[in-house]
Amino acid sequence: AVVNLSDAALVMVMNLGPLLTDRLIAIGRDNSKNDVARLPPIYLAPMPRDTRTTAAAKKDYAAIMAADIQGDVPLVLDTTTCVPFAVTVEFLNERVPLMRKDAAELIVKSLIKAGHLDAASRNLLKDPTRSNWRDVLRDECGDACLQRQPLEKGHSPLAKALHRAWAFHEYCSEVILIALDFFEKKLTRM
């Protein structure tokens, strides 16, 4: 997917897979005569909570790094950026459009009371893609905290925020500027 289609790749919710990994290694070896690998810069950023994808990304990374490729191999495995977030008032205000502070406070309190959030760390205790958090908020605080927020799957900014906080198999915006910086540095050297 990456080879001959783009100058760089940020891979977040998947791994490269054996076919692409082998193809990248072959390209790197073919170009070893030039003393510079011509692999596109690749930034792997799986979410550590997604252990299957993270293990597969680590396997891809190890295979490419262990290959006999001369020169710079522009590959990063980042397992520290896309980690779970605490669901705080500040987090909800940043992530959910038009979220008022008082509504965010009610949401946090309701989720703690229902056992969805740890009271001390504010980390989610239940997977929001499978839990009944919508029912909890409707019952506990209703319109006072929901403010006509859409709660339907695929249309809810609040759901997207909770999914990102859970950090299992979501896109992670926090890694984008880091990856772009990496690409900029690597592409100016190529």
Coordinates of C-alpha atoms in Angstrom, one line a residue:
A1 CA 0.0 0.0 0.0
V2 CA 2.8 2.4 0.9
V3 CA 5.3 1.5 -1.8
N4 CA 5.1 3.5 -5.0
L5 CA 1.9 5.2 -3.8
S6 CA 3.1 7.8 -1.3
D7 CA 6.2 9.5 0.0
A8 CA 5.4 8.5 3.6
A9 CA 2.9 6.6 5.8
L10 CA 1.4 7.0 9.2
V11 CA 0.0 3.6 10.3
M12 CA -2.3 3.8 13.3
V13 CA -5.0 1.2 13.6
M14 CA -3.3 -1.7 11.8
N15 CA 0.0 -3.2 11.1
L16 CA 1.9 -3.5 7.8
G17 CA 1.4 -7.3 7.5
P18 CA 3.8 -9.9 6.2
L19 CA 3.3 -9.2 2.4
L20 CA 4.0 -5.5 2.7
T21 CA 6.8 -6.0 5.2
D22 CA 8.5 -8.5 2.9
R23 CA 8.1 -6.1 0.0
L24 CA 9.6 -3.2 1.9
I25 CA 12.5 -5.4 2.9
A26 CA 13.1 -6.4 -0.7
I27 CA 13.0 -2.8 -1.8
G28 CA 15.5 -1.8 0.9
R29 CA 17.9 -4.7 0.0
D30 CA 17.6 -3.8 -3.8
N31 CA 18.7 -0.3 -3.0
S32 CA 21.5 -1.2 -0.7
K33 CA 23.9 -0.9 -3.5
N34 CA 23.4 2.9 -3.4
D35 CA 24.2 2.9 0.4
V36 CA 20.9 4.6 1.0
A37 CA 17.6 2.8 1.6
R38 CA 14.8 4.2 -0.4
L39 CA 12.1 3.0 1.8
P40 CA 9.4 5.6 2.4
P41 CA 9.4 6.9 5.9
I42 CA 6.9 4.9 7.9
Y43 CA 5.6 5.8 11.4
L44 CA 3.8 2.9 13.2
A45 CA 1.6 4.1 16.0
P46 CA -0.6 1.4 17.4
M47 CA -2.6 1.8 20.6
P48 CA -0.9 -0.4 23.3
R49 CA -4.3 -1.4 24.7
D50 CA -4.9 -3.1 21.3
T51 CA -2.4 -5.8 22.1
R52 CA -3.0 -7.9 18.9
T53 CA -2.3 -5.0 16.6
T54 CA 0.6 -3.7 18.7
A55 CA 2.2 -7.2 18.7
A56 CA 1.8 -7.4 14.9
A57 CA 3.3 -3.9 14.4
K58 CA 6.2 -4.8 16.7
K59 CA 6.8 -7.9 14.6
D60 CA 6.7 -5.9 11.3
Y61 CA 9.1 -3.3 12.9
A62 CA 11.5 -6.1 14.1
A63 CA 11.5 -7.8 10.7
I64 CA 12.4 -4.6 8.8
M65 CA 15.0 -3.5 11.4
A66 CA 16.7 -7.0 11.4
A67 CA 16.8 -7.1 7.6
D68 CA 20.1 -6.6 5.8
I69 CA 19.3 -3.1 4.6
Q70 CA 22.2 -0.6 4.4
G71 CA 21.8 3.0 5.2
D72 CA 19.0 4.8 7.0
V73 CA 15.9 2.8 7.6
P74 CA 13.2 5.5 8.1
L75 CA 10.9 3.5 10.4
V76 CA 9.5 4.4 13.8
L77 CA 7.5 2.3 16.2
D78 CA 5.7 4.6 18.7
T79 CA 3.9 2.7 21.5
T80 CA 3.8 5.7 23.9
T81 CA 1.8 8.4 22.2
C82 CA -1.6 6.8 21.6
V83 CA -2.4 5.7 25.2
P84 CA -5.6 6.0 27.2
F85 CA -6.6 9.4 28.5
A86 CA -8.4 10.4 31.6
V87 CA -12.0 11.5 31.1
T88 CA -11.9 14.9 32.8
V89 CA -13.9 18.1 32.5
E90 CA -11.0 19.6 30.5
F91 CA -10.8 16.5 28.2
L92 CA -14.5 16.7 27.4
N93 CA -14.4 20.4 26.8
E94 CA -11.5 20.0 24.3
R95 CA -13.0 17.0 22.5
V96 CA -16.8 17.5 22.4
P97 CA -18.1 20.6 20.5
L98 CA -20.2 22.9 22.5
M99 CA -19.7 21.0 25.7
R100 CA -20.3 23.3 28.7
K101 CA -18.2 22.9 31.9
D102 CA -21.2 22.2 34.1
A103 CA -22.4 19.5 31.6
A104 CA -18.9 17.9 31.5
E105 CA -18.9 17.8 35.3
L106 CA -22.2 16.0 35.4
I107 CA -21.0 13.5 32.8
V108 CA -17.9 12.7 34.8
K109 CA -19.8 12.4 38.1
S110 CA -22.4 10.2 36.5
L111 CA -19.8 7.9 34.9
I112 CA -17.9 7.6 38.2
K113 CA -21.2 6.8 40.1
A114 CA -22.1 4.1 37.6
G115 CA -18.6 2.5 37.8
H116 CA -17.6 3.5 34.3
L117 CA -14.8 5.8 35.4
D118 CA -12.2 5.3 38.1
A119 CA -12.8 8.0 40.7
A120 CA -9.1 8.8 41.3
S121 CA -7.5 8.5 37.9
R122 CA -10.6 9.3 35.8
N123 CA -9.6 6.5 33.4
L124 CA -12.4 4.5 31.9
L125 CA -13.1 1.1 33.5
K126 CA -15.4 -0.2 30.8
D127 CA -15.1 -0.2 27.1
P128 CA -17.4 2.6 25.8
T129 CA -17.9 0.7 22.5
R130 CA -19.6 -2.1 24.4
S131 CA -20.9 -0.5 27.7
N132 CA -24.2 1.1 28.5
W133 CA -22.7 4.6 29.2
R134 CA -25.4 6.2 27.0
D135 CA -28.2 4.8 29.2
V136 CA -26.2 5.8 32.3
L137 CA -26.1 9.4 31.1
R138 CA -29.7 9.5 30.0
D139 CA -30.8 8.2 33.4
E140 CA -28.4 10.1 35.6
C141 CA -28.3 13.5 34.1
G142 CA -30.5 13.6 31.0
D143 CA -30.7 16.9 29.1
A144 CA -28.8 18.7 31.8
C145 CA -25.5 17.0 30.7
L146 CA -26.4 15.8 27.2
Q147 CA -27.6 19.1 25.9
R148 CA -29.1 17.4 22.8
Q149 CA -25.8 15.7 22.0
P150 CA -26.4 13.0 19.4
L151 CA -25.7 9.6 21.0
E152 CA -26.2 7.4 18.0
K153 CA -23.3 5.3 17.0
G154 CA -21.2 7.0 14.3
H155 CA -22.8 10.4 15.0
S156 CA -21.8 11.2 18.5
P157 CA -18.8 13.5 19.3
L158 CA -19.1 12.4 22.9
A159 CA -18.8 8.7 21.9
K160 CA -15.7 9.6 19.8
A161 CA -14.2 11.3 22.8
L162 CA -14.8 8.3 25.0
H163 CA -13.5 5.9 22.4
R164 CA -10.3 7.9 22.1
A165 CA -10.0 8.0 25.9
W166 CA -10.4 4.2 26.0
A167 CA -7.6 4.0 23.3
F168 CA -8.2 0.6 21.9
H169 CA -8.7 0.8 18.1
E170 CA -9.1 4.5 17.3
Y171 CA -7.3 7.1 15.4
C172 CA -5.0 9.2 17.5
S173 CA -4.6 12.8 16.6
E174 CA -1.8 13.3 19.2
V175 CA 0.6 11.4 17.0
I176 CA 0.0 13.4 13.7
L177 CA 2.3 16.4 14.4
I178 CA 5.0 14.0 15.7
A179 CA 4.8 11.9 12.6
L180 CA 4.8 14.9 10.3
D181 CA 7.9 16.2 11.9
F182 CA 9.5 12.8 11.4
F183 CA 8.4 12.7 7.7
E184 CA 9.7 16.2 7.1
K185 CA 13.1 15.4 8.5
K186 CA 13.4 12.1 6.6
L187 CA 12.1 13.4 3.3
T188 CA 14.5 16.3 3.2
R189 CA 17.3 13.8 3.5
M190 CA 16.1 11.6 0.6

